Amino acid sequence: MPKKRSLTLVISLLVLLTFSCGLLYGCKSDKAKETSKTEGKKTADVIKLAGGDYGYLTPYAHYPRGPGIFKMRLIFDSLLERDEKGYINWLAEKYEIKENGKQYLFTIRDGVKWHDGEPLTAEDVKFSFEYAIKHPMVSSTISEKDIEKVEEVGDRQVMVTVKKPSAVMLSNLGTSRIIPKHIWEKVDNPKEFLDKEAVIGCGPYVLTDYSKEHGTYRLEAFKDYWGPSRGSK
């Protein structure tokens, strides 16, 4: 499968899974999704999800149960994703495993933007790992007992050295959500950080409205998203 098709498939499946979860929990099908009016396309420009509150869609404030994690992943990207054949490059345009599984070198994709227009940098990735070690995310699978150090080793490269090789370490590192340093570096209690800036990610969708009382979410397509077109074609 060509790389572009694989990337598009991952986005499509993620949107479909999130939308399906919303339906299962009671959202109305006639209001769940608005699509673009471009003839011949089925890209999801706006998604409306209802049926229950699953927390604020940050890696720290979504609920561990239900579809909250899938909704959060529409906003926050990771270094790697998976398709039916295995790992594919995402925010990392390539990765290398060195020193018999003790070092992981990620080359960060150029031209990626956060939802506020700031560029994604290797510094953001390094910060994200270190912050997740200090403050475990809801679905975090990395911890201080696993990681020896995280280093920037080039303009767009981050090296993670682990304490011992592990068969699941690539998955743990690659699927951890990346957060913007310029927003989170002054946040001491991430679980209580519920400002608008908390949901600034670099994923395909932007959270534009959330009602805890009604359990509804409105997500709009991020126009400067680096990746494949949203939805299925």
Tab-separated table of C-alpha atoms in Angstrom:
chain	number	residue	atom	x	y	z
A	1	MET	CA	0.000	0.000	0.000
A	2	PRO	CA	1.417	3.397	-0.949
A	3	LYS	CA	2.428	5.619	1.965
A	4	LYS	CA	-0.145	8.339	1.228
A	5	ARG	CA	-2.943	5.799	1.073
A	6	SER	CA	-1.846	4.318	4.410
A	7	LEU	CA	-1.838	7.749	6.073
A	8	THR	CA	-5.286	8.539	4.680
A	9	LEU	CA	-6.600	5.173	5.851
A	10	VAL	CA	-5.448	5.797	9.412
A	11	ILE	CA	-7.195	9.185	9.544
A	12	SER	CA	-10.342	7.718	7.971
A	13	LEU	CA	-10.490	4.815	10.409
A	14	LEU	CA	-9.912	7.106	13.383
A	15	VAL	CA	-12.718	9.443	12.319
A	16	LEU	CA	-15.019	6.493	11.592
A	17	LEU	CA	-14.254	4.811	14.919
A	18	THR	CA	-14.820	8.010	16.866
A	19	PHE	CA	-18.058	8.692	15.024
A	20	SER	CA	-19.246	5.104	15.528
A	21	CYS	CA	-18.533	5.295	19.262
A	22	GLY	CA	-20.671	8.412	19.431
A	23	LEU	CA	-23.543	6.581	17.751
A	24	LEU	CA	-23.273	3.637	20.111
A	25	TYR	CA	-23.592	5.990	23.056
A	26	GLY	CA	-26.727	7.631	21.787
A	27	CYS	CA	-25.906	10.442	19.388
A	28	LYS	CA	-28.433	11.128	16.677
A	29	SER	CA	-27.303	10.128	13.213
A	30	ASP	CA	-28.881	13.077	11.491
A	31	LYS	CA	-26.852	15.534	13.605
A	32	ALA	CA	-23.654	13.624	14.199
A	33	LYS	CA	-21.677	14.777	11.211
A	34	GLU	CA	-21.602	17.539	8.637
A	35	THR	CA	-19.674	16.915	5.440
A	36	SER	CA	-18.219	19.261	2.876
A	37	LYS	CA	-20.301	20.292	-0.092
A	38	THR	CA	-17.553	19.539	-2.584
A	39	GLU	CA	-19.032	17.187	-5.162
A	40	GLY	CA	-17.496	13.734	-5.257
A	41	LYS	CA	-15.828	14.011	-1.817
A	42	LYS	CA	-16.766	12.773	1.643
A	43	THR	CA	-14.279	14.683	3.741
A	44	ALA	CA	-15.370	15.425	7.275
A	45	ASP	CA	-14.999	19.192	7.728
A	46	VAL	CA	-17.088	19.319	10.896
A	47	ILE	CA	-17.837	16.517	13.344
A	48	LYS	CA	-20.544	16.795	15.992
A	49	LEU	CA	-20.361	14.119	18.668
A	50	ALA	CA	-22.967	13.615	21.354
A	51	GLY	CA	-24.167	10.902	23.684
A	52	GLY	CA	-22.253	11.509	26.892
A	53	ASP	CA	-19.467	13.446	28.518
A	54	TYR	CA	-16.037	11.837	28.240
A	55	GLY	CA	-14.008	14.671	29.673
A	56	TYR	CA	-12.011	17.513	28.186
A	57	LEU	CA	-10.102	16.279	25.161
A	58	THR	CA	-6.525	16.671	26.347
A	59	PRO	CA	-4.169	13.723	26.976
A	60	TYR	CA	-4.689	14.424	30.684
A	61	ALA	CA	-8.367	15.238	31.079
A	62	HIS	CA	-10.317	12.809	28.897
A	63	TYR	CA	-12.005	9.973	30.773
A	64	PRO	CA	-10.247	6.584	30.666
A	65	ARG	CA	-13.489	4.847	29.762
A	66	GLY	CA	-15.507	4.967	26.574
A	67	PRO	CA	-14.589	6.803	23.364
A	68	GLY	CA	-12.843	9.752	25.010
A	69	ILE	CA	-9.403	8.560	23.908
A	70	PHE	CA	-10.493	8.312	20.265
A	71	LYS	CA	-11.898	11.835	20.319
A	72	MET	CA	-8.692	13.140	21.915
A	73	ARG	CA	-6.601	11.491	19.175
A	74	LEU	CA	-8.379	13.582	16.547
A	75	ILE	CA	-6.752	16.622	18.173
A	76	PHE	CA	-3.346	15.331	19.297
A	77	ASP	CA	-1.016	13.394	16.992
A	78	SER	CA	1.778	10.948	17.818
A	79	LEU	CA	5.126	10.085	16.242
A	80	LEU	CA	3.848	6.820	14.789
A	81	GLU	CA	0.498	5.326	13.877
A	82	ARG	CA	-0.565	1.882	12.747
A	83	ASP	CA	-2.260	0.483	9.698
A	84	GLU	CA	-3.121	-3.131	8.891
A	85	LYS	CA	0.531	-3.894	8.159
A	86	GLY	CA	2.153	-2.332	11.201
A	87	TYR	CA	3.729	0.992	12.130
A	88	ILE	CA	3.761	3.912	9.730
A	89	ASN	CA	5.568	7.223	10.114
A	90	TRP	CA	3.418	10.070	11.383
A	91	LEU	CA	4.919	13.106	13.123
A	92	ALA	CA	8.193	11.218	12.807
A	93	GLU	CA	9.144	10.978	9.148
A	94	LYS	CA	11.457	8.102	10.070
A	95	TYR	CA	12.797	6.236	13.077
A	96	GLU	CA	15.777	4.035	13.859
A	97	ILE	CA	16.348	1.502	16.629
A	98	LYS	CA	19.962	1.438	17.778
A	99	GLU	CA	22.246	-0.220	20.325
A	100	ASN	CA	20.307	-3.485	20.326
A	101	GLY	CA	17.043	-1.841	21.268
A	102	LYS	CA	18.330	0.628	23.854
A	103	GLN	CA	18.111	3.757	21.701
A	104	TYR	CA	15.300	5.116	19.527
A	105	LEU	CA	16.096	7.918	17.104
A	106	PHE	CA	13.125	9.853	15.730
A	107	THR	CA	13.436	12.351	12.883
A	108	ILE	CA	10.617	14.876	13.226
A	109	ARG	CA	8.578	15.812	10.180
A	110	ASP	CA	9.215	19.326	8.880
A	111	GLY	CA	6.384	21.789	8.241
A	112	VAL	CA	3.971	20.575	10.935
A	113	LYS	CA	2.010	23.309	12.725
A	114	TRP	CA	0.201	23.491	16.006
A	115	HIS	CA	-3.385	24.710	15.879
A	116	ASP	CA	-2.199	28.167	16.983
A	117	GLY	CA	0.191	28.413	14.027
A	118	GLU	CA	3.425	27.708	15.896
A	119	PRO	CA	5.740	25.108	14.303
A	120	LEU	CA	6.246	21.660	15.792
A	121	THR	CA	9.884	21.214	16.830
A	122	ALA	CA	12.160	18.508	18.184
A	123	GLU	CA	12.105	20.492	21.424
A	124	ASP	CA	8.342	19.892	21.643
A	125	VAL	CA	8.865	16.157	21.244
A	126	LYS	CA	11.614	16.020	23.873
A	127	PHE	CA	9.450	18.056	26.227
A	128	SER	CA	6.428	15.806	25.612
A	129	PHE	CA	8.327	12.685	26.628
A	130	GLU	CA	9.852	14.296	29.703
A	131	TYR	CA	6.530	15.828	30.745
A	132	ALA	CA	4.714	12.495	30.296
A	133	ILE	CA	7.319	10.805	32.498
A	134	LYS	CA	6.792	13.387	35.241
A	135	HIS	CA	3.035	13.641	34.692
A	136	PRO	CA	1.675	10.363	33.233
A	137	MET	CA	-1.051	10.861	30.653
A	138	VAL	CA	-4.392	9.075	30.984
A	139	SER	CA	-3.295	6.417	28.509
A	140	SER	CA	0.438	6.821	29.127
A	141	THR	CA	2.689	3.782	28.745
A	142	ILE	CA	6.066	5.400	29.422
A	143	SER	CA	7.547	6.052	32.839
A	144	GLU	CA	10.727	6.977	34.638
A	145	LYS	CA	11.492	3.324	35.301
A	146	ASP	CA	11.777	2.742	31.541
A	147	ILE	CA	13.514	5.886	30.244
A	148	GLU	CA	17.142	6.729	30.939
A	149	LYS	CA	17.282	10.037	29.049
A	150	VAL	CA	15.784	12.048	26.192
A	151	GLU	CA	18.020	14.224	24.005
A	152	GLU	CA	17.818	16.536	21.020
A	153	VAL	CA	20.600	15.345	18.733
A	154	GLY	CA	19.897	17.522	15.696
A	155	ASP	CA	17.599	20.211	14.360
A	156	ARG	CA	14.805	17.705	13.893
A	157	GLN	CA	15.988	14.634	15.766
A	158	VAL	CA	15.230	13.246	19.212
A	159	MET	CA	17.053	10.300	20.781
A	160	VAL	CA	15.403	8.303	23.549
A	161	THR	CA	17.657	5.981	25.546
A	162	VAL	CA	15.865	3.306	27.554
A	163	LYS	CA	17.160	1.447	30.592
A	164	LYS	CA	16.667	-1.946	29.000
A	165	PRO	CA	15.363	-3.260	25.662
A	166	SER	CA	11.654	-4.004	25.463
A	167	ALA	CA	9.491	-5.456	22.711
A	168	VAL	CA	6.781	-2.879	23.388
A	169	MET	CA	8.972	0.216	23.734
A	170	LEU	CA	8.560	1.368	20.119
A	171	SER	CA	4.798	1.268	20.568
A	172	ASN	CA	4.995	3.042	23.931
A	173	LEU	CA	7.128	5.869	22.546
A	174	GLY	CA	5.591	6.063	19.103
A	175	THR	CA	1.972	6.315	20.209
A	176	SER	CA	2.479	8.759	23.089
A	177	ARG	CA	0.700	12.047	22.341
A	178	ILE	CA	2.867	15.067	21.515
A	179	ILE	CA	2.006	18.373	23.226
A	180	PRO	CA	3.275	21.943	22.603
A	181	LYS	CA	5.995	23.038	25.007
A	182	HIS	CA	5.115	26.729	24.730
A	183	ILE	CA	1.718	25.981	26.273
A	184	TRP	CA	2.378	23.179	28.739
A	185	GLU	CA	5.779	24.103	30.183
A	186	LYS	CA	4.210	26.290	32.894
A	187	VAL	CA	1.428	23.851	33.756
A	188	ASP	CA	2.032	22.128	37.093
A	189	ASN	CA	-1.257	20.258	37.334
A	190	PRO	CA	-2.173	18.984	33.857
A	191	LYS	CA	-5.346	17.236	35.010
A	192	GLU	CA	-6.755	20.610	36.070
A	193	PHE	CA	-5.593	22.484	32.963
A	194	LEU	CA	-8.884	23.047	31.140
A	195	ASP	CA	-8.239	26.322	29.309
A	196	LYS	CA	-8.831	26.701	25.575
A	197	GLU	CA	-5.077	26.480	25.034
A	198	ALA	CA	-5.082	22.996	26.565
A	199	VAL	CA	-6.672	21.517	23.443
A	200	ILE	CA	-4.178	23.033	21.000
A	201	GLY	CA	-2.670	20.045	19.250
A	202	CYS	CA	-1.368	19.367	15.763
A	203	GLY	CA	-3.923	16.737	14.767
A	204	PRO	CA	-6.471	16.897	11.936
A	205	TYR	CA	-9.265	18.458	14.005
A	206	VAL	CA	-9.684	21.465	16.296
A	207	LEU	CA	-12.093	21.385	19.228
A	208	THR	CA	-14.313	24.440	18.781
A	209	ASP	CA	-17.086	23.700	21.259
A	210	TYR	CA	-17.578	21.424	24.251
A	211	SER	CA	-20.518	21.123	26.626
A	212	LYS	CA	-19.902	19.029	29.712
A	213	GLU	CA	-23.537	19.391	30.717
A	214	HIS	CA	-24.869	18.063	27.412
A	215	GLY	CA	-21.958	15.756	26.633
A	216	THR	CA	-21.398	17.262	23.182
A	217	TYR	CA	-18.278	18.071	21.189
A	218	ARG	CA	-17.798	20.050	17.991
A	219	LEU	CA	-14.585	19.525	16.040
A	220	GLU	CA	-13.631	21.378	12.869
A	221	ALA	CA	-11.025	20.405	10.313
A	222	PHE	CA	-7.624	22.021	10.843
A	223	LYS	CA	-6.896	23.848	7.582
A	224	ASP	CA	-3.117	23.698	7.989
A	225	TYR	CA	-2.986	20.025	8.872
A	226	TRP	CA	0.201	18.461	7.522
A	227	GLY	CA	-1.288	15.056	6.787
A	228	PRO	CA	-3.706	13.396	4.378
A	229	SER	CA	-7.209	14.577	3.661
A	230	ARG	CA	-9.685	13.955	6.430
A	231	GLY	CA	-12.390	11.360	6.130
A	232	SER	CA	-12.761	8.797	3.363
A	233	LYS	CA	-12.647	9.393	-0.343
